[in-house]
Tab-separated table of C-alpha atoms in Angstrom:
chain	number	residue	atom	x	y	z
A	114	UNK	CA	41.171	180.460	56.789
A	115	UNK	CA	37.890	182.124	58.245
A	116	UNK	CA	37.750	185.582	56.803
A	117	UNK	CA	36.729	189.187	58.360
A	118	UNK	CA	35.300	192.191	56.117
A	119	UNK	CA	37.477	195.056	56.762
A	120	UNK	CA	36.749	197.828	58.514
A	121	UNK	CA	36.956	201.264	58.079
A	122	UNK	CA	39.160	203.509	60.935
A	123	UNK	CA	36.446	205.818	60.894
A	124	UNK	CA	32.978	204.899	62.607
A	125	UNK	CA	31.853	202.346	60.095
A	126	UNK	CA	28.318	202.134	58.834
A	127	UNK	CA	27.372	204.827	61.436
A	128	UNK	CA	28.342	202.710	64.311
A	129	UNK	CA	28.270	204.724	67.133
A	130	UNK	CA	30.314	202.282	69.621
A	131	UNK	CA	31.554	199.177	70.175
A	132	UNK	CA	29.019	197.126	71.631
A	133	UNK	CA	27.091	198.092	68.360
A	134	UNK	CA	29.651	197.360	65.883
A	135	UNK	CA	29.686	193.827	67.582
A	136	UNK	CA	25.895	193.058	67.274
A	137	UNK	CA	26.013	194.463	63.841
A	138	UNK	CA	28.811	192.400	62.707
A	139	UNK	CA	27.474	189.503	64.420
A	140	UNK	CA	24.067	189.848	62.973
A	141	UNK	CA	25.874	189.050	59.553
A	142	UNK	CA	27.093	185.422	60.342
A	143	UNK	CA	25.147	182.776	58.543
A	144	UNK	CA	24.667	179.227	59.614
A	145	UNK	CA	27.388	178.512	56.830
A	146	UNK	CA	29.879	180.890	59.003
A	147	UNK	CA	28.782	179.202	62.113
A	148	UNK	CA	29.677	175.885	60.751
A	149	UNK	CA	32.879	176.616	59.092
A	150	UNK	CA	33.949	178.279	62.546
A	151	UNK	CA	33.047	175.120	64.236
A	152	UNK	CA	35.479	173.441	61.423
A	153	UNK	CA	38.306	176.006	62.522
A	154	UNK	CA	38.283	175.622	66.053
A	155	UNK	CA	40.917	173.009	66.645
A	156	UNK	CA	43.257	174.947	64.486
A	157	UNK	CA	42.011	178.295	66.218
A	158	UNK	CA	42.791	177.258	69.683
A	159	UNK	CA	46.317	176.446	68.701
A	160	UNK	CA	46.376	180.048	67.363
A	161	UNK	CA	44.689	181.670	70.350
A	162	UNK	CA	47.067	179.415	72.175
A	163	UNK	CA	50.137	180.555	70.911
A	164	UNK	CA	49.136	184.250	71.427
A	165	UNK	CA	51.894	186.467	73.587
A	166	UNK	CA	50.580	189.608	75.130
A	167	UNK	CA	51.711	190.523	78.041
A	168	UNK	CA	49.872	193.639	77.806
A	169	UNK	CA	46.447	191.983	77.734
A	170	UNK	CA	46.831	189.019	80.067
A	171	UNK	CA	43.015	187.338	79.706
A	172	UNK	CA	43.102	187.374	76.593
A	173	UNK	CA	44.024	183.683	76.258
A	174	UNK	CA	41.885	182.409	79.518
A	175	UNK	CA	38.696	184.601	77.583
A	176	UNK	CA	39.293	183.317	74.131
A	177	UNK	CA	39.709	179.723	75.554
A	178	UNK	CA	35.854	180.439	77.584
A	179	UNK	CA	34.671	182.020	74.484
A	180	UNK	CA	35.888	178.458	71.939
A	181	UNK	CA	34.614	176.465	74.670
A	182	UNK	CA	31.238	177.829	74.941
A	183	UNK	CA	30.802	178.496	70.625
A	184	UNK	CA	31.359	174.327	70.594
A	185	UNK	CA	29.088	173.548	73.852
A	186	UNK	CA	26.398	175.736	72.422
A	187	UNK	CA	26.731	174.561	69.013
A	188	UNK	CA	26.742	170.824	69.898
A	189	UNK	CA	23.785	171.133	72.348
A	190	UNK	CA	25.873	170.150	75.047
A	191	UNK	CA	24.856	173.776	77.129
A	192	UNK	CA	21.599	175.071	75.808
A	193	UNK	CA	21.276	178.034	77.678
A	194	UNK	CA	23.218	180.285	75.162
A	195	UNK	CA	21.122	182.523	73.063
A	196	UNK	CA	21.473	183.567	68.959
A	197	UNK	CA	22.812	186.420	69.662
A	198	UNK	CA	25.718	185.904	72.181
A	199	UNK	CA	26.343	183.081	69.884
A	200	UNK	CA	26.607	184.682	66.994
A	201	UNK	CA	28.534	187.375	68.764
A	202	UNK	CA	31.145	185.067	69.944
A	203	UNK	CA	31.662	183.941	66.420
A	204	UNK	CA	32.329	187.045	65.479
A	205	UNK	CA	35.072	187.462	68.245
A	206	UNK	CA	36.456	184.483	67.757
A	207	UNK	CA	36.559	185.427	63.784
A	208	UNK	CA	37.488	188.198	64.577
A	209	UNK	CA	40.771	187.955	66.827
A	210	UNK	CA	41.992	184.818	63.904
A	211	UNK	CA	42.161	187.739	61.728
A	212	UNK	CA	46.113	188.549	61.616
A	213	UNK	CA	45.114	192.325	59.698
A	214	UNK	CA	42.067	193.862	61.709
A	215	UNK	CA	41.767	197.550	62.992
A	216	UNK	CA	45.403	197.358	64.699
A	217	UNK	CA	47.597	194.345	63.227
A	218	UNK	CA	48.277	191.741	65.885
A	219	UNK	CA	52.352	192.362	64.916
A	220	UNK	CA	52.189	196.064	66.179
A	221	UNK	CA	54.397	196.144	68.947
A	222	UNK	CA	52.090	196.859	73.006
A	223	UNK	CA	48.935	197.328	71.187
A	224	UNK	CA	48.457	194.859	68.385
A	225	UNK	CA	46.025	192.776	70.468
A	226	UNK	CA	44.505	195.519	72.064
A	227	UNK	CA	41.461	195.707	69.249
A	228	UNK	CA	41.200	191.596	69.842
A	229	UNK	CA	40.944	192.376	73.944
A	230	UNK	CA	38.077	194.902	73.409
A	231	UNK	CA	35.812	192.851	70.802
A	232	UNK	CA	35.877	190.090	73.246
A	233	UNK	CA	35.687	191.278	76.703
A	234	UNK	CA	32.718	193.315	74.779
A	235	UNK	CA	30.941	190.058	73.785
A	236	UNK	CA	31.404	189.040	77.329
A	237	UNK	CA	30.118	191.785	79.122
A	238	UNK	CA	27.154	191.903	76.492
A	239	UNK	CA	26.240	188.787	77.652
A	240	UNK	CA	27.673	188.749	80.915
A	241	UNK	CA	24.649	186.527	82.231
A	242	UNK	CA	24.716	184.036	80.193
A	243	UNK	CA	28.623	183.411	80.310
A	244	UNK	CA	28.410	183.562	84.155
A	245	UNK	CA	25.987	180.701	83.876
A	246	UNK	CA	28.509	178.995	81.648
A	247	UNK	CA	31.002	179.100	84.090
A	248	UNK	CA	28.535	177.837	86.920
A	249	UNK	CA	28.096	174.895	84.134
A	250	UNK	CA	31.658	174.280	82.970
A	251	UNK	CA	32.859	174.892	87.110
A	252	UNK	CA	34.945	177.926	86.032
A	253	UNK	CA	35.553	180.759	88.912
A	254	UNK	CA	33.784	184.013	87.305
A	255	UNK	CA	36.228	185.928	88.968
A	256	UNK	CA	39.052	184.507	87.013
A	257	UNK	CA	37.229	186.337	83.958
A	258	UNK	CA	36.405	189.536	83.935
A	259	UNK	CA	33.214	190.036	82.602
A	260	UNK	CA	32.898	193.384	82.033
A	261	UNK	CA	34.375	195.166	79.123
């Protein structure tokens, strides 16, 4: 399965929030990660799929945009994306498939809570270029909240 470095509960490697832990973490991903995360999707989505948290109730509709627009982007099919929300949606997508991450996902209320930020992050990062790939894919925006 795809694996995530750990990370330290203190600010790690002088991160000073979360939209720059994201871009740093993403900025690590290789074309080898890219690919191997294209590999995992199928499995991924029946993970993502299979997700209860009533707590954090977009969590499945965002992870769903975000797998949908990693294997659009990667296979050409909607070129608008750019490296870097690319990249970053890897890493979101890594990272919520990782079971032990800064809160485990079996913590009762707030295990996904960690997940929900890292990718409503990624999406408000790049809120432009997700809004045009819901224009594309004929997805209301305002069934995703963009902002993090």
């Amino acid at each position: 399965m795809i694996a995530v470095a750990e990370v330290s509960h203190s600010r790690p490697n002088g991160v000073e929030s979360i939209s720059e832990y994201v871009a740093q973490r993403a900025a690590l991903l290789t074309p080898e990660h890219l690919d191997e995360l294209r590999t995992e999707l199928p499995l991924l989505n029946l993970r993502f799929a299979a997700i209860a948290a009533p707590q954090f109730p977009h969590l499945q509709q965002h992870l769903k945009v975000l797998v949908n627009f990693f294997e659009d982007t990667a296979a050409g099919v909607f070129p608008a994306g750019s490296d870097a929300s690319r990249k970053e949606t890897a890493f979101a997508l890594r990272y919520t498939a990782k079971e032990t991450d800064i809160i485990p996902d079996v913590v009762p209320e707030i295990g996904y809570a960690d997940d929900s930020l890292i990718v409503r992050t990624v999406l408000g990062r790049h809120q432009d270029v997700f809004r045009d790939y819901c224009r594309f894919r004929k997805i209301r925006c305002s069934k995703i909240s963009l902002a993090p």
